[in-house]
PDB file of N, CA, C and O in Angstrom:
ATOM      1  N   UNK W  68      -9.025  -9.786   2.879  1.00 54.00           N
ATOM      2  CA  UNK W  68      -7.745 -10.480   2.863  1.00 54.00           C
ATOM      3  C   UNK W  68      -7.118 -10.367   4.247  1.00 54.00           C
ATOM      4  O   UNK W  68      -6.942  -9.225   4.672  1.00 54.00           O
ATOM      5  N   UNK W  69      -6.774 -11.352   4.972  1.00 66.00           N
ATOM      6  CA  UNK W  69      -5.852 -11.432   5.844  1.00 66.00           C
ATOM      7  C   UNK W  69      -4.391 -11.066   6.183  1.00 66.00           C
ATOM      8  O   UNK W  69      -3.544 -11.540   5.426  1.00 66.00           O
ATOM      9  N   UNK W  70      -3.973 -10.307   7.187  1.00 73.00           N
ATOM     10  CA  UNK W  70      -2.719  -9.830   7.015  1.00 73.00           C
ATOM     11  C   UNK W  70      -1.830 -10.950   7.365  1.00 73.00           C
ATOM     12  O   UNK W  70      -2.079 -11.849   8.169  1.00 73.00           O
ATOM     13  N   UNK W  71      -0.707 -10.780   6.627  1.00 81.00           N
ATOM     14  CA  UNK W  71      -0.062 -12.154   6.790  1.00 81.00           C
ATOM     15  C   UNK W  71       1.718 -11.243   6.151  1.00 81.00           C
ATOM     16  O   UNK W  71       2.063 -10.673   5.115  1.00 81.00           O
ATOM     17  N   UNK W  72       2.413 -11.591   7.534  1.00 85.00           N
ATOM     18  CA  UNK W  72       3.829 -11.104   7.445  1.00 85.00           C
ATOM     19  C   UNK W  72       4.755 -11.621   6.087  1.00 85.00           C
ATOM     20  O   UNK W  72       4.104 -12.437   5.435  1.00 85.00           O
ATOM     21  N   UNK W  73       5.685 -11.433   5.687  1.00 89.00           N
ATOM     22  CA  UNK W  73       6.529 -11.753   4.873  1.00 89.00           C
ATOM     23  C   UNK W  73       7.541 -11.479   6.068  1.00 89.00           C
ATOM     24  O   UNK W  73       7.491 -10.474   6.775  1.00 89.00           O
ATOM     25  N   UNK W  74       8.505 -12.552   6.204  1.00 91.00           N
ATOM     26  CA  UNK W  74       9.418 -12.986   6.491  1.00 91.00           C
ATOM     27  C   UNK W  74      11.049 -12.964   6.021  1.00 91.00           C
ATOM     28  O   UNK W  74      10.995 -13.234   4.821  1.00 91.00           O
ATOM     29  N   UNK W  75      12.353 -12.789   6.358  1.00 92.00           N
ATOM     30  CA  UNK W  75      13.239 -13.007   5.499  1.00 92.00           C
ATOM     31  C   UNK W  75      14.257 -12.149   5.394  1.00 92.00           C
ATOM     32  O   UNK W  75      13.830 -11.005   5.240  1.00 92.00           O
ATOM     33  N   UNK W  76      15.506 -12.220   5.412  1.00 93.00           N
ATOM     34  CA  UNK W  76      16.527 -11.189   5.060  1.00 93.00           C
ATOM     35  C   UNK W  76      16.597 -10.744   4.370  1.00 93.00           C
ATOM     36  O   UNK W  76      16.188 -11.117   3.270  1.00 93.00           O
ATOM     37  N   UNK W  77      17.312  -9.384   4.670  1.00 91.00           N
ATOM     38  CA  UNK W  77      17.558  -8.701   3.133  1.00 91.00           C
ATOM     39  C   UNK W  77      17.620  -9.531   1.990  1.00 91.00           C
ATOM     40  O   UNK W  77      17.784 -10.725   1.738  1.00 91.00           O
ATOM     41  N   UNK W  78      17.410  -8.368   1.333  1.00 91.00           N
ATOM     42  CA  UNK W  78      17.512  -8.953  -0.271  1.00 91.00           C
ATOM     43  C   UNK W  78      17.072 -10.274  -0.632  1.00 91.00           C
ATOM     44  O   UNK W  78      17.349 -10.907  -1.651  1.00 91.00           O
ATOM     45  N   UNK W  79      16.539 -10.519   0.087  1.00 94.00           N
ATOM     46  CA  UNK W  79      15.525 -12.081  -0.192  1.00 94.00           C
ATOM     47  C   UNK W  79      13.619 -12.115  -0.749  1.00 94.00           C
ATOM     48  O   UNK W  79      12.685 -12.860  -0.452  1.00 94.00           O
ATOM     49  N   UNK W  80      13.741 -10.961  -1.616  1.00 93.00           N
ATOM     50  CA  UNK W  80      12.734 -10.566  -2.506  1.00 93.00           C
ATOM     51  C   UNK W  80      11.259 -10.168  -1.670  1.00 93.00           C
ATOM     52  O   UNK W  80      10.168 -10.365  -2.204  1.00 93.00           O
ATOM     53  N   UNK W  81      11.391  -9.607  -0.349  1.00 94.00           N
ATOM     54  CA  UNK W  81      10.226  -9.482   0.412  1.00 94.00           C
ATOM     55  C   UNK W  81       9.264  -8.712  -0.218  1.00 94.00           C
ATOM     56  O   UNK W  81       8.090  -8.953  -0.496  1.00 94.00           O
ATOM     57  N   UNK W  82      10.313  -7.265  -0.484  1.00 93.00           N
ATOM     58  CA  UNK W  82       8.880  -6.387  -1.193  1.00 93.00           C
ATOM     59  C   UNK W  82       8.701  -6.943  -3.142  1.00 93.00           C
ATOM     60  O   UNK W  82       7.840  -6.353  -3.795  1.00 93.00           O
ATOM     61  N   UNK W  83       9.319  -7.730  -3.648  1.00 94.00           N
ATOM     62  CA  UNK W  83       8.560  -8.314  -4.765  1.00 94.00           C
ATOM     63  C   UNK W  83       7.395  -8.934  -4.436  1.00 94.00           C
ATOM     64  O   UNK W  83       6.421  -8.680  -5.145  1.00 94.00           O
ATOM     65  N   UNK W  84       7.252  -9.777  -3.420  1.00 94.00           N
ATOM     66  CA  UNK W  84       6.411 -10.856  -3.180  1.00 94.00           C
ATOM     67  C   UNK W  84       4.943 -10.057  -2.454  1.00 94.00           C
ATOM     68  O   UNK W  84       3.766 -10.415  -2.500  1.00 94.00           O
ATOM     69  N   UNK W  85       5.629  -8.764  -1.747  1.00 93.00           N
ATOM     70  CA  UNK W  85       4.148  -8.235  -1.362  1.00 93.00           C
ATOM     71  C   UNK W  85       3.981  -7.198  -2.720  1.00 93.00           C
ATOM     72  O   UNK W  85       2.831  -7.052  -3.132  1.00 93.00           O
ATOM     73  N   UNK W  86       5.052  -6.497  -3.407  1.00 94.00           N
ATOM     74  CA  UNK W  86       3.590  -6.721  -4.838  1.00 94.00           C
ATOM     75  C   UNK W  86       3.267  -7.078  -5.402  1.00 94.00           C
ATOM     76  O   UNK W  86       2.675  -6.448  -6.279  1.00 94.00           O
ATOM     77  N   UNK W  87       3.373  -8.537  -5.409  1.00 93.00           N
ATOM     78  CA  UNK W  87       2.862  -9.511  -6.600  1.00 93.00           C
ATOM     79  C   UNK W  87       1.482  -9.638  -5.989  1.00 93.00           C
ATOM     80  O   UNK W  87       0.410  -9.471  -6.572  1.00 93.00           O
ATOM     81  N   UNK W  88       1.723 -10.030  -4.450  1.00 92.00           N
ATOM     82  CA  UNK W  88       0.165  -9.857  -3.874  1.00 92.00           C
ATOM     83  C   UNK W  88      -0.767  -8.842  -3.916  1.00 92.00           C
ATOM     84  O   UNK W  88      -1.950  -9.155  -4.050  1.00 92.00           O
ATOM     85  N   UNK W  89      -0.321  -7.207  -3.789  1.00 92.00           N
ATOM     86  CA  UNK W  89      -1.373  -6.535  -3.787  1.00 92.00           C
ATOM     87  C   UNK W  89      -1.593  -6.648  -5.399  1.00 92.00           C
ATOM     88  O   UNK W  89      -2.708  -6.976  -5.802  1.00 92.00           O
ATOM     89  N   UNK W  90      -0.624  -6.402  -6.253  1.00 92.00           N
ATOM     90  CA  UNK W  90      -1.693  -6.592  -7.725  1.00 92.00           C
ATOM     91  C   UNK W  90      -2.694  -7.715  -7.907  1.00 92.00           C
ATOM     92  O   UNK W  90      -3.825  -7.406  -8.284  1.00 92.00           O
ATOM     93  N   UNK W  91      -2.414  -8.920  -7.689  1.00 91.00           N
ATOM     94  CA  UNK W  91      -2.831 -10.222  -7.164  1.00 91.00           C
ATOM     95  C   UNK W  91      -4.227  -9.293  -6.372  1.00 91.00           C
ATOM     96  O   UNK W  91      -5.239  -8.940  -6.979  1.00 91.00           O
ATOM     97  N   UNK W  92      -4.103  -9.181  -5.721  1.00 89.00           N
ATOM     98  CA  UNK W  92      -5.222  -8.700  -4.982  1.00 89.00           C
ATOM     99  C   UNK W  92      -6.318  -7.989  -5.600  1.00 89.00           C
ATOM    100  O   UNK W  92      -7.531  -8.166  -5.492  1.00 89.00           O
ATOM    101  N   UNK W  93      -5.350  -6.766  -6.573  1.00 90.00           N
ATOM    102  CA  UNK W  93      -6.244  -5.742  -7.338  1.00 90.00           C
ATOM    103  C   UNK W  93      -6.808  -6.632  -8.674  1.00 90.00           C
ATOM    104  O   UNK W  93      -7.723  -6.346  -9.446  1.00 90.00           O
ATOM    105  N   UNK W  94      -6.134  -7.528  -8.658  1.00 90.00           N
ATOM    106  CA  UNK W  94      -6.383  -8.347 -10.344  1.00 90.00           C
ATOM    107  C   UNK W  94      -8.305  -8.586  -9.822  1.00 90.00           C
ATOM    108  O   UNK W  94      -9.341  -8.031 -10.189  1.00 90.00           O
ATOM    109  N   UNK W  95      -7.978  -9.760  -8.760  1.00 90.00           N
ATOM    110  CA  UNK W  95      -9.614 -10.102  -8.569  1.00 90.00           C
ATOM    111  C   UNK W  95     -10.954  -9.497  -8.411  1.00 90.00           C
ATOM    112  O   UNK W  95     -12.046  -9.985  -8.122  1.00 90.00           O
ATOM    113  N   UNK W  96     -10.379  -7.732  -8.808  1.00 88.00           N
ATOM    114  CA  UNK W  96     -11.744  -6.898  -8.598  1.00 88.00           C
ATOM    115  C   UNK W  96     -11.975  -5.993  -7.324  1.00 88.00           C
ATOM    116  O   UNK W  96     -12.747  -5.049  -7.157  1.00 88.00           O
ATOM    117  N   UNK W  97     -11.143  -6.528  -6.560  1.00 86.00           N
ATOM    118  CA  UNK W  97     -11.236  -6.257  -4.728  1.00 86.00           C
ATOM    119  C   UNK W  97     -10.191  -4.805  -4.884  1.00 86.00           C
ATOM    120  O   UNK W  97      -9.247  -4.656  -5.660  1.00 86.00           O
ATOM    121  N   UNK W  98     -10.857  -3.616  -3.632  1.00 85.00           N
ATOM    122  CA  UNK W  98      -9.907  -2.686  -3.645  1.00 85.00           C
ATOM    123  C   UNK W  98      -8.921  -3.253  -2.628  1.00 85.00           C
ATOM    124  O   UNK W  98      -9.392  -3.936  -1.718  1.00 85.00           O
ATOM    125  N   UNK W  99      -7.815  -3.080  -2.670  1.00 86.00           N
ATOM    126  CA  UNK W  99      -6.498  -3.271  -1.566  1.00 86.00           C
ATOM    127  C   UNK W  99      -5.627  -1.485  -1.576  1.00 86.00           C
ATOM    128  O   UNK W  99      -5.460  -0.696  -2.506  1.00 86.00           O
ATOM    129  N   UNK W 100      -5.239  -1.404  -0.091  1.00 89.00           N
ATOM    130  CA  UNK W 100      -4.433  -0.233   0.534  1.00 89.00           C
ATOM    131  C   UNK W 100      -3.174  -0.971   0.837  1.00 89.00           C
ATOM    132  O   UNK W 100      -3.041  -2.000   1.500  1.00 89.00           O
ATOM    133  N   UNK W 101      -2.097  -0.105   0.105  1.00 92.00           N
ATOM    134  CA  UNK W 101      -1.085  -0.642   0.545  1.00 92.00           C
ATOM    135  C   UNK W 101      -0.176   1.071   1.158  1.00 92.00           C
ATOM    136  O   UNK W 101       0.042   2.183   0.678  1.00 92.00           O
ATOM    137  N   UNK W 102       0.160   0.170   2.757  1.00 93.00           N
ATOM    138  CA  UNK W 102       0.364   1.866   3.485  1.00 93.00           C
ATOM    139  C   UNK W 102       2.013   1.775   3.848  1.00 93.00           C
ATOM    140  O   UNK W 102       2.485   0.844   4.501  1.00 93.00           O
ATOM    141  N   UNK W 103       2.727   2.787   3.367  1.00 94.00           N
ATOM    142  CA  UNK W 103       3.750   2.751   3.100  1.00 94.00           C
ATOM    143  C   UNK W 103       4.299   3.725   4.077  1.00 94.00           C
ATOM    144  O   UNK W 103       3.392   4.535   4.265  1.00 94.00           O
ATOM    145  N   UNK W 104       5.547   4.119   4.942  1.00 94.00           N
ATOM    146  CA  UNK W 104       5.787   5.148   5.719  1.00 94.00           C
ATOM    147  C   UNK W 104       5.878   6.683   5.945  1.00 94.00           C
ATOM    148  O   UNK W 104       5.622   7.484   6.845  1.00 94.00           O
ATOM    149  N   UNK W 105       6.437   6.694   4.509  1.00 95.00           N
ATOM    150  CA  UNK W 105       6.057   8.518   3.978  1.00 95.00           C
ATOM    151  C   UNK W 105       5.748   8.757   2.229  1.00 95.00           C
ATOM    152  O   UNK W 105       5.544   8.065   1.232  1.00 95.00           O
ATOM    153  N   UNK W 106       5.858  10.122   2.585  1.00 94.00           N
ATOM    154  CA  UNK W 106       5.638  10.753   1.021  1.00 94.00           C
ATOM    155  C   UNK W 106       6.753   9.896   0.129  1.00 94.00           C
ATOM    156  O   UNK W 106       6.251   9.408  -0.884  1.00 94.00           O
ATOM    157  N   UNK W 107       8.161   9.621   0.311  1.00 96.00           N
ATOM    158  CA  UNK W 107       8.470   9.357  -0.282  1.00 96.00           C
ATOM    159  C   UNK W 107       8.505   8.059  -0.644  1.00 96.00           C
ATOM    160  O   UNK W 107       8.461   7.786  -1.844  1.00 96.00           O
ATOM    161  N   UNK W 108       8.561   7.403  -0.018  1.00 95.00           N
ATOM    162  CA  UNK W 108       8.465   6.093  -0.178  1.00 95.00           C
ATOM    163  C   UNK W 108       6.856   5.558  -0.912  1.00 95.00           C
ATOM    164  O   UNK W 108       6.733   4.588  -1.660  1.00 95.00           O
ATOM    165  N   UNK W 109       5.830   6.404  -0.497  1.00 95.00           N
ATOM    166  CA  UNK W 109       4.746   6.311  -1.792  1.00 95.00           C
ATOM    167  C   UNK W 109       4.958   6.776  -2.951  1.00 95.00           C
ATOM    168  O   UNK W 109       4.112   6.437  -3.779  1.00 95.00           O
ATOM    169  N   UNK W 110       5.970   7.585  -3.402  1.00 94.00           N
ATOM    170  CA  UNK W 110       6.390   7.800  -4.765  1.00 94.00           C
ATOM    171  C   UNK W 110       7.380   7.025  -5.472  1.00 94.00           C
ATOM    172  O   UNK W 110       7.443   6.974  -6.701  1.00 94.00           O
ATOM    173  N   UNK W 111       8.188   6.394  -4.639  1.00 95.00           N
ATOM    174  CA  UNK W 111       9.344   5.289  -4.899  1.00 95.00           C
ATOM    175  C   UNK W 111       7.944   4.012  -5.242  1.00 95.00           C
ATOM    176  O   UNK W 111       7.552   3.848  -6.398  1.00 95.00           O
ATOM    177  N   UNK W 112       7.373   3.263  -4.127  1.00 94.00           N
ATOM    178  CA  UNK W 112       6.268   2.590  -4.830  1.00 94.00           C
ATOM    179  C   UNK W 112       5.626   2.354  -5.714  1.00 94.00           C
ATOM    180  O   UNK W 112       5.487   1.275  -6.290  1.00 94.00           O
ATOM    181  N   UNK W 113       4.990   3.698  -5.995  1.00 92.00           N
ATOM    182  CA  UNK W 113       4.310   4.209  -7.001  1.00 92.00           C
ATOM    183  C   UNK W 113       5.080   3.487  -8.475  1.00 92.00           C
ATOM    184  O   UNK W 113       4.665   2.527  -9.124  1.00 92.00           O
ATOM    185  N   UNK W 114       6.010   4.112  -8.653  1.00 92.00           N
ATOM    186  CA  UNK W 114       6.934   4.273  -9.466  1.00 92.00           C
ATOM    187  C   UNK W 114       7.303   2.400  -9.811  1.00 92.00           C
ATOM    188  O   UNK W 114       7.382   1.987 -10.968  1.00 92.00           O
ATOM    189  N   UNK W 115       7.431   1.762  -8.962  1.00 94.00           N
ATOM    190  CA  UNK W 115       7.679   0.256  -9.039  1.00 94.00           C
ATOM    191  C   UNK W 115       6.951  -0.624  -9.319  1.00 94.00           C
ATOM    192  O   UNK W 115       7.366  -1.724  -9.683  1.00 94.00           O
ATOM    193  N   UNK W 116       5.280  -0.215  -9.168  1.00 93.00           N
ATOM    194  CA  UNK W 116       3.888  -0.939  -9.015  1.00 93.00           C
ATOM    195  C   UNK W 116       4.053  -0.809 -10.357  1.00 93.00           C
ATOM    196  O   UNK W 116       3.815  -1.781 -11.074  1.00 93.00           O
ATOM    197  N   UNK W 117       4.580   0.679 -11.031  1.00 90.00           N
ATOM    198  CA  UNK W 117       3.920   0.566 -12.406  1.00 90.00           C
ATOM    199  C   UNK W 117       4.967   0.383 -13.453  1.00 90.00           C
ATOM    200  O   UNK W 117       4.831   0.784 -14.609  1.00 90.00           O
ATOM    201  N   UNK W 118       5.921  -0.183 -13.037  1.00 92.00           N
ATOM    202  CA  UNK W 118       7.299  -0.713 -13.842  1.00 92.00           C
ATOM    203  C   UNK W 118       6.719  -2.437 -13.780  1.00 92.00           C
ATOM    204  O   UNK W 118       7.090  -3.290 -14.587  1.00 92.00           O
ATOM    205  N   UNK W 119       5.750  -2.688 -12.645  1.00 91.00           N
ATOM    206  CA  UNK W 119       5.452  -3.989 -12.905  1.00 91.00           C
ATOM    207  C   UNK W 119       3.747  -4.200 -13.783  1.00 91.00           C
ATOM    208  O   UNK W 119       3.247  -5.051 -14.520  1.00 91.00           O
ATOM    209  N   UNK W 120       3.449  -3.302 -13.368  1.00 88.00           N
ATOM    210  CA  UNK W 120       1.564  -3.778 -14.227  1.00 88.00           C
ATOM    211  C   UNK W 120       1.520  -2.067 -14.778  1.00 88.00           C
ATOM    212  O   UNK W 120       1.408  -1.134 -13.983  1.00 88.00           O
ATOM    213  N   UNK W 121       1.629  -1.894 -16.251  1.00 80.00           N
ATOM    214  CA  UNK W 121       1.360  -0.642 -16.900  1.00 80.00           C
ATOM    215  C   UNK W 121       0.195   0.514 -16.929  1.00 80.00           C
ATOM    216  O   UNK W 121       0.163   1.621 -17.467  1.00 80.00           O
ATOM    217  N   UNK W 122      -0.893  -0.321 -16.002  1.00 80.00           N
ATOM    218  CA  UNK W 122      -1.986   0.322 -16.188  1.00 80.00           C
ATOM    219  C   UNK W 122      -2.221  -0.577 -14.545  1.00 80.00           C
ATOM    220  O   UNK W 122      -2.132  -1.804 -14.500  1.00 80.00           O
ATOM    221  N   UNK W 123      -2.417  -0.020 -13.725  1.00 82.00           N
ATOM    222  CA  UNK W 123      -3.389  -0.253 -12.307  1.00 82.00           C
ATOM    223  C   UNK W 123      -4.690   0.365 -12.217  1.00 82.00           C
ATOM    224  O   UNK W 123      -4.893   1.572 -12.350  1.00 82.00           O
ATOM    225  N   UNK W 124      -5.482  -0.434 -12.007  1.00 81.00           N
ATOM    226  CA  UNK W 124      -6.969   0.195 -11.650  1.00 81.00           C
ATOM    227  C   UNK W 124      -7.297  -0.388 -10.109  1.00 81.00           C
ATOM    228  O   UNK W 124      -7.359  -1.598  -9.891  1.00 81.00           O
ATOM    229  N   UNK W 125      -7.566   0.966  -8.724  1.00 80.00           N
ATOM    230  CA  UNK W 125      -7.913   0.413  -8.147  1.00 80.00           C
ATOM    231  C   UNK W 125      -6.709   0.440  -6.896  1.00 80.00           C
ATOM    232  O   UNK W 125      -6.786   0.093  -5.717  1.00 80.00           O
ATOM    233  N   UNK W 126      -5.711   0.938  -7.598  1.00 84.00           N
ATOM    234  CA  UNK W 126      -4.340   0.824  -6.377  1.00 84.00           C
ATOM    235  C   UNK W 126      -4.601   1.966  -5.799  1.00 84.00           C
ATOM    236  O   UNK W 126      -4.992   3.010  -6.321  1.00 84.00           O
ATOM    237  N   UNK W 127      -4.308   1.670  -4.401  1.00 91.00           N
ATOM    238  CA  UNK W 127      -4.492   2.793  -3.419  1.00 91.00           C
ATOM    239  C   UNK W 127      -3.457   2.891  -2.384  1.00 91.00           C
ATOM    240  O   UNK W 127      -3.613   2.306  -1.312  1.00 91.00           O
ATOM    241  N   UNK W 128      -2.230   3.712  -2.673  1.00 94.00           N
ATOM    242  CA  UNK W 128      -0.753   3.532  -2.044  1.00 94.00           C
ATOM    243  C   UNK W 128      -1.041   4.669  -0.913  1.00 94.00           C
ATOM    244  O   UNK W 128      -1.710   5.673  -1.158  1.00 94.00           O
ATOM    245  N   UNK W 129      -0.579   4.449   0.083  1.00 95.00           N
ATOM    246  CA  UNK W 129      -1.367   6.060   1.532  1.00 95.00           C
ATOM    247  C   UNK W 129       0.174   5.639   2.156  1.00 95.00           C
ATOM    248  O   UNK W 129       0.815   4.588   2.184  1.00 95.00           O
ATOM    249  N   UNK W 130       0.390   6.884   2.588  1.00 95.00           N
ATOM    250  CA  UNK W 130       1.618   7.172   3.617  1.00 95.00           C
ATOM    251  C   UNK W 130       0.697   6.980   4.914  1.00 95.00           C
ATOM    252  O   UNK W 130      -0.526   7.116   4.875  1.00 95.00           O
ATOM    253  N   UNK W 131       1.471   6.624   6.153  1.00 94.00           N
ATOM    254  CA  UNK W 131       0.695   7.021   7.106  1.00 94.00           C
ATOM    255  C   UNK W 131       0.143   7.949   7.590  1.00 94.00           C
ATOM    256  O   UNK W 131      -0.533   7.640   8.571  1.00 94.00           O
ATOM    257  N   UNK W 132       0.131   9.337   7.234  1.00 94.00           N
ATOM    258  CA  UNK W 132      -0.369  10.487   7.234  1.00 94.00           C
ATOM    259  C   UNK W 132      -1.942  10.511   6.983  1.00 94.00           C
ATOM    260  O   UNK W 132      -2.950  10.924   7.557  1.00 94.00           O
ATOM    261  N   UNK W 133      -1.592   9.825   5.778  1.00 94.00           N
ATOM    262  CA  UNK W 133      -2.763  10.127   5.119  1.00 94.00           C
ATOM    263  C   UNK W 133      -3.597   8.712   5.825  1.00 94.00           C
ATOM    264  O   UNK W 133      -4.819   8.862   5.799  1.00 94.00           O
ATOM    265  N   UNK W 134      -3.348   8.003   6.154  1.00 93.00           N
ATOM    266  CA  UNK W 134      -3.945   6.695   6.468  1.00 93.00           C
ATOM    267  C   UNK W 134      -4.759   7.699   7.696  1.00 93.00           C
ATOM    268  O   UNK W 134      -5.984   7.770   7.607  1.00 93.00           O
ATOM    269  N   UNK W 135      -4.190   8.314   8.610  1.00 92.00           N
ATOM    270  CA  UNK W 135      -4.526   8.751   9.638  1.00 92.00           C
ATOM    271  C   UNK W 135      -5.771   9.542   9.523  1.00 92.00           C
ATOM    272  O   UNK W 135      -6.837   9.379  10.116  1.00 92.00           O
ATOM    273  N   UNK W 136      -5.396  10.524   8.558  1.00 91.00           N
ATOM    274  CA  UNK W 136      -6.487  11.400   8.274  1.00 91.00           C
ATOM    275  C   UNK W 136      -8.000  10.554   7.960  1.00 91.00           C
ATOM    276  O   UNK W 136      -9.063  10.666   8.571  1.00 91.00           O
ATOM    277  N   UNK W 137      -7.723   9.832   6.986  1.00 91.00           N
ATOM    278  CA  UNK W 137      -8.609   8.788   6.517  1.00 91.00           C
ATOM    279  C   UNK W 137      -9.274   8.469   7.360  1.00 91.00           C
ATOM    280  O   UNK W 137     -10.410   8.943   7.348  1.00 91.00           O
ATOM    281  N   UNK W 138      -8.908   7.547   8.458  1.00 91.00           N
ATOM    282  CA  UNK W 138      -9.654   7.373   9.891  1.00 91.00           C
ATOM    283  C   UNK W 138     -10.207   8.158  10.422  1.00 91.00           C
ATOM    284  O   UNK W 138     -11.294   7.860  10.916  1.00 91.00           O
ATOM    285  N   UNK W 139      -9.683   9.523  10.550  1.00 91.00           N
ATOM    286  CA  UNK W 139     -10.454  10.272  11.696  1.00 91.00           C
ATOM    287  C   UNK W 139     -11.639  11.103  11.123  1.00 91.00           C
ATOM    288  O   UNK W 139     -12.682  11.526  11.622  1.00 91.00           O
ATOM    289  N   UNK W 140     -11.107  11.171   9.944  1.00 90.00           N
ATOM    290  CA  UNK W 140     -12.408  11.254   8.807  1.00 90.00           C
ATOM    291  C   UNK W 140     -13.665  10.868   8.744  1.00 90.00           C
ATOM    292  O   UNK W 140     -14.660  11.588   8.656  1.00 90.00           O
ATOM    293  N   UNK W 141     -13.574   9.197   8.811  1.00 91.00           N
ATOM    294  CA  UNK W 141     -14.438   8.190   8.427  1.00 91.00           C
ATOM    295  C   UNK W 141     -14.699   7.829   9.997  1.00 91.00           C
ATOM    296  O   UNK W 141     -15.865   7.499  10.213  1.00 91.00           O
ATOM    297  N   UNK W 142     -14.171   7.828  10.694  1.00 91.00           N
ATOM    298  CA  UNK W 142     -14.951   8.160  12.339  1.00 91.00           C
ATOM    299  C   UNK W 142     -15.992   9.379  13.113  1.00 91.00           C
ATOM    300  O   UNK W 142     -16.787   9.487  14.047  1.00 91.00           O
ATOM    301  N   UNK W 143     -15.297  10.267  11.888  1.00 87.00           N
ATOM    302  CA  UNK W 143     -16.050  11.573  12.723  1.00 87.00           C
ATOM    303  C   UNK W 143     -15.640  12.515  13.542  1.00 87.00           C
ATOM    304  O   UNK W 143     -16.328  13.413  14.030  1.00 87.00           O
ATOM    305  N   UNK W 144     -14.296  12.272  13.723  1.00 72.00           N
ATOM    306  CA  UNK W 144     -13.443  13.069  14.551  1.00 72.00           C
ATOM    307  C   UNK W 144     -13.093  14.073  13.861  1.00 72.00           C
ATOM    308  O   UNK W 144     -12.799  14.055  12.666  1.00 72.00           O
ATOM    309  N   UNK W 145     -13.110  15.209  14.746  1.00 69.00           N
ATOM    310  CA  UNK W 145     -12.866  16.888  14.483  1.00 69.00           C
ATOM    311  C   UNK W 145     -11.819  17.329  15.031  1.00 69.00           C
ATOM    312  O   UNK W 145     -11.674  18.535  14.830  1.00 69.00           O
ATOM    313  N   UNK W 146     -10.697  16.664  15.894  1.00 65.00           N
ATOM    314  CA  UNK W 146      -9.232  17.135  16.181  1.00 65.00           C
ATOM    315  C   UNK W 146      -8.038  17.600  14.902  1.00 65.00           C
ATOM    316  O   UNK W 146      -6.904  17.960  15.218  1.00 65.00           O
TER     317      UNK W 146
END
């Protein structure tokens, strides 16, 4: 999937529309990362993904922390 901005002022439904897409995304079988800024804000997420679809299979919410680790992981890096 292509990254593609959402646009728009406040309160003009930006983060509805990017999770309609990542479930949208997760519906078709495909894994999708959706990377959020911290711990908390992946638990605020969390918490919203599943006020909208009761059961997710496949969602994968990462703070940037963890996004980071992930990489240096899957590169091979030992810092």
């Amino acid at each position: 999937m292509a990254l593609d901005l959402i646009l728009g002022p406040a309160h003009a439904g930006k983060i509805a529309e990017l999770y309609d897409r990542y479930l949208a995304e997760l519906a078709t079988g495909r894994r999708a990362s959706l990377v959020v800024p911290d711990s908390a804000a992946k638990a605020q997420t969390q918490r919203e993904l599943l006020d909208r679809a009761p059961a997710i299979v496949g969602a994968d919410v990462v703070d940037f922390d963890e996004l980071f680790e992930r990489i240096l992981r899957l590169t091979g890096d030992r810092r």
